[in-house]
PDB file of C-alpha atoms in Angstrom:
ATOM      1  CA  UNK A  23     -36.026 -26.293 -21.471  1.00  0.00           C
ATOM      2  CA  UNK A  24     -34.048 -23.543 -19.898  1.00  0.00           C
ATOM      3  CA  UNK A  25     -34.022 -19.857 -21.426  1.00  0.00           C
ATOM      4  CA  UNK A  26     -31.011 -18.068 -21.630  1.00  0.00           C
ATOM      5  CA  UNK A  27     -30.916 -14.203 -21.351  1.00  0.00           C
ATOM      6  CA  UNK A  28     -27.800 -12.539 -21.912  1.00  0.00           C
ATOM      7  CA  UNK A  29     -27.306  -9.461 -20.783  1.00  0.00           C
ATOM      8  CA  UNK A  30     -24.919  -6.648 -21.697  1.00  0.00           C
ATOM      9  CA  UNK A  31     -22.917  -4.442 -19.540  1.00  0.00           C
ATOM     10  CA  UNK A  32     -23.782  -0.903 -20.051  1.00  0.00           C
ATOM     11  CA  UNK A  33     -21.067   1.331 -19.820  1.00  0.00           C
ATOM     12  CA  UNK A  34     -21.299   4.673 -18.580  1.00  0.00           C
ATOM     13  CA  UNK A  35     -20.360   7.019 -21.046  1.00  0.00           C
ATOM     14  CA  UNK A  36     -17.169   8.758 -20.994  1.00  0.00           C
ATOM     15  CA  UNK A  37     -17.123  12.390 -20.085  1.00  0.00           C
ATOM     16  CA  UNK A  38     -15.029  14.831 -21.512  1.00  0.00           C
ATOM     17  CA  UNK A  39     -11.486  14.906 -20.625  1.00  0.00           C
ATOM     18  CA  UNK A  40     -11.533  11.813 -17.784  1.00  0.00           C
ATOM     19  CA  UNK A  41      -8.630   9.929 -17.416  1.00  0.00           C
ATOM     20  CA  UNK A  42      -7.687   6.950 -20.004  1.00  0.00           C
ATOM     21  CA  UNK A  43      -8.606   3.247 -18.770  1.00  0.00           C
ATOM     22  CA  UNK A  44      -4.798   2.214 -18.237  1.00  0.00           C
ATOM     23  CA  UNK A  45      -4.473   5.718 -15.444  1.00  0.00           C
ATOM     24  CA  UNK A  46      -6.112   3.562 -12.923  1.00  0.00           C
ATOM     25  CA  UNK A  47      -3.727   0.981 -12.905  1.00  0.00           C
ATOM     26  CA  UNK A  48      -0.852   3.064 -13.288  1.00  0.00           C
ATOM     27  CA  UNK A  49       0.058   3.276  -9.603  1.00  0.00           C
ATOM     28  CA  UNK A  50      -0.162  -0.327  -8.502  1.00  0.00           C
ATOM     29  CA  UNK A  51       1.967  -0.958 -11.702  1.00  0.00           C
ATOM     30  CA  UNK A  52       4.304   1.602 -10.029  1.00  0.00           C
ATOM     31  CA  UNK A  53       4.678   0.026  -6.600  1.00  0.00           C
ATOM     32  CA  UNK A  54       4.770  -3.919  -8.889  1.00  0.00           C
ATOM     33  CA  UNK A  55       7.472  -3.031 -10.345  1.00  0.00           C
ATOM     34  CA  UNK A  56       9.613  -1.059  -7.965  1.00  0.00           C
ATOM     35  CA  UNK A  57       9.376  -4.340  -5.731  1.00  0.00           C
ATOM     36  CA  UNK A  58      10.225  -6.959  -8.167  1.00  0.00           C
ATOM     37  CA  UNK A  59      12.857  -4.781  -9.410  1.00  0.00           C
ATOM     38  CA  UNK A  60      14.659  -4.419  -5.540  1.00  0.00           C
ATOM     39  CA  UNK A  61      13.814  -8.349  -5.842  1.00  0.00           C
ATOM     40  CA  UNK A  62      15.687  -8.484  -8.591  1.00  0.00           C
ATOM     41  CA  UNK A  63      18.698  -5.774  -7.103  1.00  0.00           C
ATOM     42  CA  UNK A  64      18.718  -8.246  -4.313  1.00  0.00           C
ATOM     43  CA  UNK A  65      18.911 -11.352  -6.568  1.00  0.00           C
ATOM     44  CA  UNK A  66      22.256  -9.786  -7.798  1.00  0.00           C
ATOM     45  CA  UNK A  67      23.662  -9.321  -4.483  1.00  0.00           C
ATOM     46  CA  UNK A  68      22.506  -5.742  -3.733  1.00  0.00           C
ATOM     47  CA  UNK A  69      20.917  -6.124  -0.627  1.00  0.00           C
ATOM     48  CA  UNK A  70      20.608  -3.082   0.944  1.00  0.00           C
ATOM     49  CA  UNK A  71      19.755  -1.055  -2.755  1.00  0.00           C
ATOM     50  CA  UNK A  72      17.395  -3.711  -3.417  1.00  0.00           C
ATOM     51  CA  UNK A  73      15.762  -4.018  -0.103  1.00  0.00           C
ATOM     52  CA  UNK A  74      15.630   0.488  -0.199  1.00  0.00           C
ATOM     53  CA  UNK A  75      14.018   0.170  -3.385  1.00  0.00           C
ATOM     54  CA  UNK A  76      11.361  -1.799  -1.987  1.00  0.00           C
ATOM     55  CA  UNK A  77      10.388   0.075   1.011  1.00  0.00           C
ATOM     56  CA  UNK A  78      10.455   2.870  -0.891  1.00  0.00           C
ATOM     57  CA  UNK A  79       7.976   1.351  -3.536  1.00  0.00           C
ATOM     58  CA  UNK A  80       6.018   0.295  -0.459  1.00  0.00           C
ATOM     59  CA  UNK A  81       5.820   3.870   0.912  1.00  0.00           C
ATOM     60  CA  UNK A  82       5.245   5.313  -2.055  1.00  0.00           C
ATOM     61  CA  UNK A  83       2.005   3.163  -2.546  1.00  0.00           C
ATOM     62  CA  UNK A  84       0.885   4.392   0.498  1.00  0.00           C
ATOM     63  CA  UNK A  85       0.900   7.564  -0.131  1.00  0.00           C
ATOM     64  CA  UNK A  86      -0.589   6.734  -3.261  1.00  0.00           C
ATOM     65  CA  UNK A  87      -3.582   5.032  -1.390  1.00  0.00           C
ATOM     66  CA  UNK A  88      -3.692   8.192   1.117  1.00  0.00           C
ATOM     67  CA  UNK A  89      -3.986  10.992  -2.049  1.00  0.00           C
ATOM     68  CA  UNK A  90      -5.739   9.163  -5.246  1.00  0.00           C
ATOM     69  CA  UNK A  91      -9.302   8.254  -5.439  1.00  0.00           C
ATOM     70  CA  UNK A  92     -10.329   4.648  -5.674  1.00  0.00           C
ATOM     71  CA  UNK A  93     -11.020   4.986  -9.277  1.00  0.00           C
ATOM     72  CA  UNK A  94      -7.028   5.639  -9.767  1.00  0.00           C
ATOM     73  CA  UNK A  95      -5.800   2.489  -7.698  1.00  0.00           C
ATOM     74  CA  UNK A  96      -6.736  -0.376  -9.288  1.00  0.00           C
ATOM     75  CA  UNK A  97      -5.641  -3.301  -6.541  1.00  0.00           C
ATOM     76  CA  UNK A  98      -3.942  -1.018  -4.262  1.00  0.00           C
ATOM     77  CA  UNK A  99      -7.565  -0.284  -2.764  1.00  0.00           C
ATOM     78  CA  UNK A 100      -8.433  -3.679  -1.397  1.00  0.00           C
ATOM     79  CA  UNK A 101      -9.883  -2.748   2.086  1.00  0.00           C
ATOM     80  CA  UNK A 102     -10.403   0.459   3.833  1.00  0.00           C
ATOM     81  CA  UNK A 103      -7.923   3.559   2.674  1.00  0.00           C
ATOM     82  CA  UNK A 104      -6.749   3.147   6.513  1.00  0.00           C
ATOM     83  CA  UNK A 105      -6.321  -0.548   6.945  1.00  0.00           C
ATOM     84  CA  UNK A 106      -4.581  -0.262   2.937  1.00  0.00           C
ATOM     85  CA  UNK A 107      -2.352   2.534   3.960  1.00  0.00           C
ATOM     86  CA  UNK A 108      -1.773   1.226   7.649  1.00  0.00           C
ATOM     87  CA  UNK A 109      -0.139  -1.836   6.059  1.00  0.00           C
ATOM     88  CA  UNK A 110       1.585  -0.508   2.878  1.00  0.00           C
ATOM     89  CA  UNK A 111       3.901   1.706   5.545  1.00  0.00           C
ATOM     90  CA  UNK A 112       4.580  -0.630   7.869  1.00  0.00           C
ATOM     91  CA  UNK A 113       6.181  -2.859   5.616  1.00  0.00           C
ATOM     92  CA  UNK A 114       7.666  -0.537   4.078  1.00  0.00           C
ATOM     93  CA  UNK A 115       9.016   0.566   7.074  1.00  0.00           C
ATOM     94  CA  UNK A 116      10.052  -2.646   8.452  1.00  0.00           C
ATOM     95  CA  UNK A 117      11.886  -3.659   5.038  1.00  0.00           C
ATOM     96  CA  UNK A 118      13.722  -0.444   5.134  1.00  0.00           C
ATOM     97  CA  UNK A 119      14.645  -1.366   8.734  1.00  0.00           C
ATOM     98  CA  UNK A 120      15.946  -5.100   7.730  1.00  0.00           C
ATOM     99  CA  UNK A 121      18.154  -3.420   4.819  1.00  0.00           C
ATOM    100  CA  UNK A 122      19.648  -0.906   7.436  1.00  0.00           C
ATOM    101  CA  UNK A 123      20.038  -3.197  10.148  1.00  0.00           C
ATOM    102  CA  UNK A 124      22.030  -6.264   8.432  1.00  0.00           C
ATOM    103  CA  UNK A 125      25.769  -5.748   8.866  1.00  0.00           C
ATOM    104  CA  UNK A 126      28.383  -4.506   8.059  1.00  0.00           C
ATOM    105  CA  UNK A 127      26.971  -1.515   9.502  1.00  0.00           C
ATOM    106  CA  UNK A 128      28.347   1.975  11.022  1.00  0.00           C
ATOM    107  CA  UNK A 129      27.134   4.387  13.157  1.00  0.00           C
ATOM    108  CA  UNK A 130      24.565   6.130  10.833  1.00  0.00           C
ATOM    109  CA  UNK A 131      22.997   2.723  10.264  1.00  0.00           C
ATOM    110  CA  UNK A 132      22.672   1.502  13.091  1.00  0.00           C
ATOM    111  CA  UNK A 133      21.083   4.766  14.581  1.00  0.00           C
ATOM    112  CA  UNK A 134      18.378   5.138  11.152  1.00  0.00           C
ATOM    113  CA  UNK A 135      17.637   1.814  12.081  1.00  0.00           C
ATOM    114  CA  UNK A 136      16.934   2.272  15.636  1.00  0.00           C
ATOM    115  CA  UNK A 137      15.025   5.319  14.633  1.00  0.00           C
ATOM    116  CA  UNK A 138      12.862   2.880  12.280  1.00  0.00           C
ATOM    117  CA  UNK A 139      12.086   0.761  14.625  1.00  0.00           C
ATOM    118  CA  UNK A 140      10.673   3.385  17.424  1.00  0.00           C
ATOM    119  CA  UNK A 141       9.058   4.647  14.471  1.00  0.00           C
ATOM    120  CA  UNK A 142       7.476   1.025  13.810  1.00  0.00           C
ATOM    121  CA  UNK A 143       6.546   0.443  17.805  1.00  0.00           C
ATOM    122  CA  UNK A 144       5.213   4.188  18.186  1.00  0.00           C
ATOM    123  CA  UNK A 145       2.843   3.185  15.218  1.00  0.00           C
ATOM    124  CA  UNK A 146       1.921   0.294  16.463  1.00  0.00           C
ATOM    125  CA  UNK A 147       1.018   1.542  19.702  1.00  0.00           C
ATOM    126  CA  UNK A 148      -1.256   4.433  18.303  1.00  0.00           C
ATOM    127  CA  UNK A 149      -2.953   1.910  16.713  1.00  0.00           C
ATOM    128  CA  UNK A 150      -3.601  -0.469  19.687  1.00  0.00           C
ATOM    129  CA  UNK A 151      -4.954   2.490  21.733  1.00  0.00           C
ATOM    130  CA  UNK A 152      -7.298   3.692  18.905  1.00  0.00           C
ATOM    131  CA  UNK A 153      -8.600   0.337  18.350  1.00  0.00           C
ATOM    132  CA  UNK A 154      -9.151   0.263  22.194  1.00  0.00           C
ATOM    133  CA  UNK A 155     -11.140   3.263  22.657  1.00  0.00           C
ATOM    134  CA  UNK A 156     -12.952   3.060  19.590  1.00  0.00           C
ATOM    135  CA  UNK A 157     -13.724  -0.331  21.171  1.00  0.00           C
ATOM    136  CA  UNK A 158     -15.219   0.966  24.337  1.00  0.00           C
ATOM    137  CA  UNK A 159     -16.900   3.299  22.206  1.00  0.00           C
ATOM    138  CA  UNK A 160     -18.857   0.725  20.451  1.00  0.00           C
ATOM    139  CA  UNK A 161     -20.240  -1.436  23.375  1.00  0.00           C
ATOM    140  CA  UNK A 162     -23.306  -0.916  24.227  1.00  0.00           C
ATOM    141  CA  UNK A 163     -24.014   0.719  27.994  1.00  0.00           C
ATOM    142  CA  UNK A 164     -24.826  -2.592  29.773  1.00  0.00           C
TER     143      UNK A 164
END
């Protein structure tokens, strides 16, 4: 015969004036819904609003991540606030650069779109070169 013991979760008690439940999952609902709405703009044939919507969603989760405590996040805070936030921006980034570089496009396009994509590459290059000293960092004299 096996004994079962069930066990309740305790909650911690709720302090004066904290922040409803639902708060927390208020900004990941944010960013949901600004991308499935741009999916939806570009399901309609509204590329490039569709497409700005969604970076912007994107961007504005990680700035989101950056500012708010973990408690506030709900699934926006999946790994590290820097690995979260590293990601969120540079898709953002690069969707904003596919919706500014798909013709027909002028002048002013085609130069916010180079400047997104220097913008991508100088990011990415930061990154390689703090990964690689914080690498050397790490090793152990030998």
């Amino acid at each position: 015969m096996s004994t079962e013991v069930h066990r309740r979760r305790r909650r911690a008690p709720r302090r004066r004036g904290a922040a409803p439940h639902w708060l927390g999952r208020l900004p990941y609902l944010l960013v949901l819904s600004g991308v499935a709405g741009g999916l939806a703009l570009c399901a309609v044939d509204h590329f490039r609003k569709g497409s700005g919507l969604m970076a912007a969603a994107l961007l504005l989760g990680a700035l989101a991540r950056l500012l708010l405590p973990e408690s506030q996040l709900g699934l926006l805070a999946v790994r590290s606030r820097s690995v979260d936030c590293w990601t969120l921006v540079i898709l953002g980034e690069m969707v904003a650069f596919v919706a500014l570089s798909i013709p027909p496009m002028d002048k002013t396009g085609l130069v916010l779109a180079g400047a997104f994509g220097v913008l991508i590459a100088a990011a990415m290059v930061v990154r390689g070169l703090r990964l690689l000293i914080s690498g050397r960092r790490e090793t152990p004299p030998g």
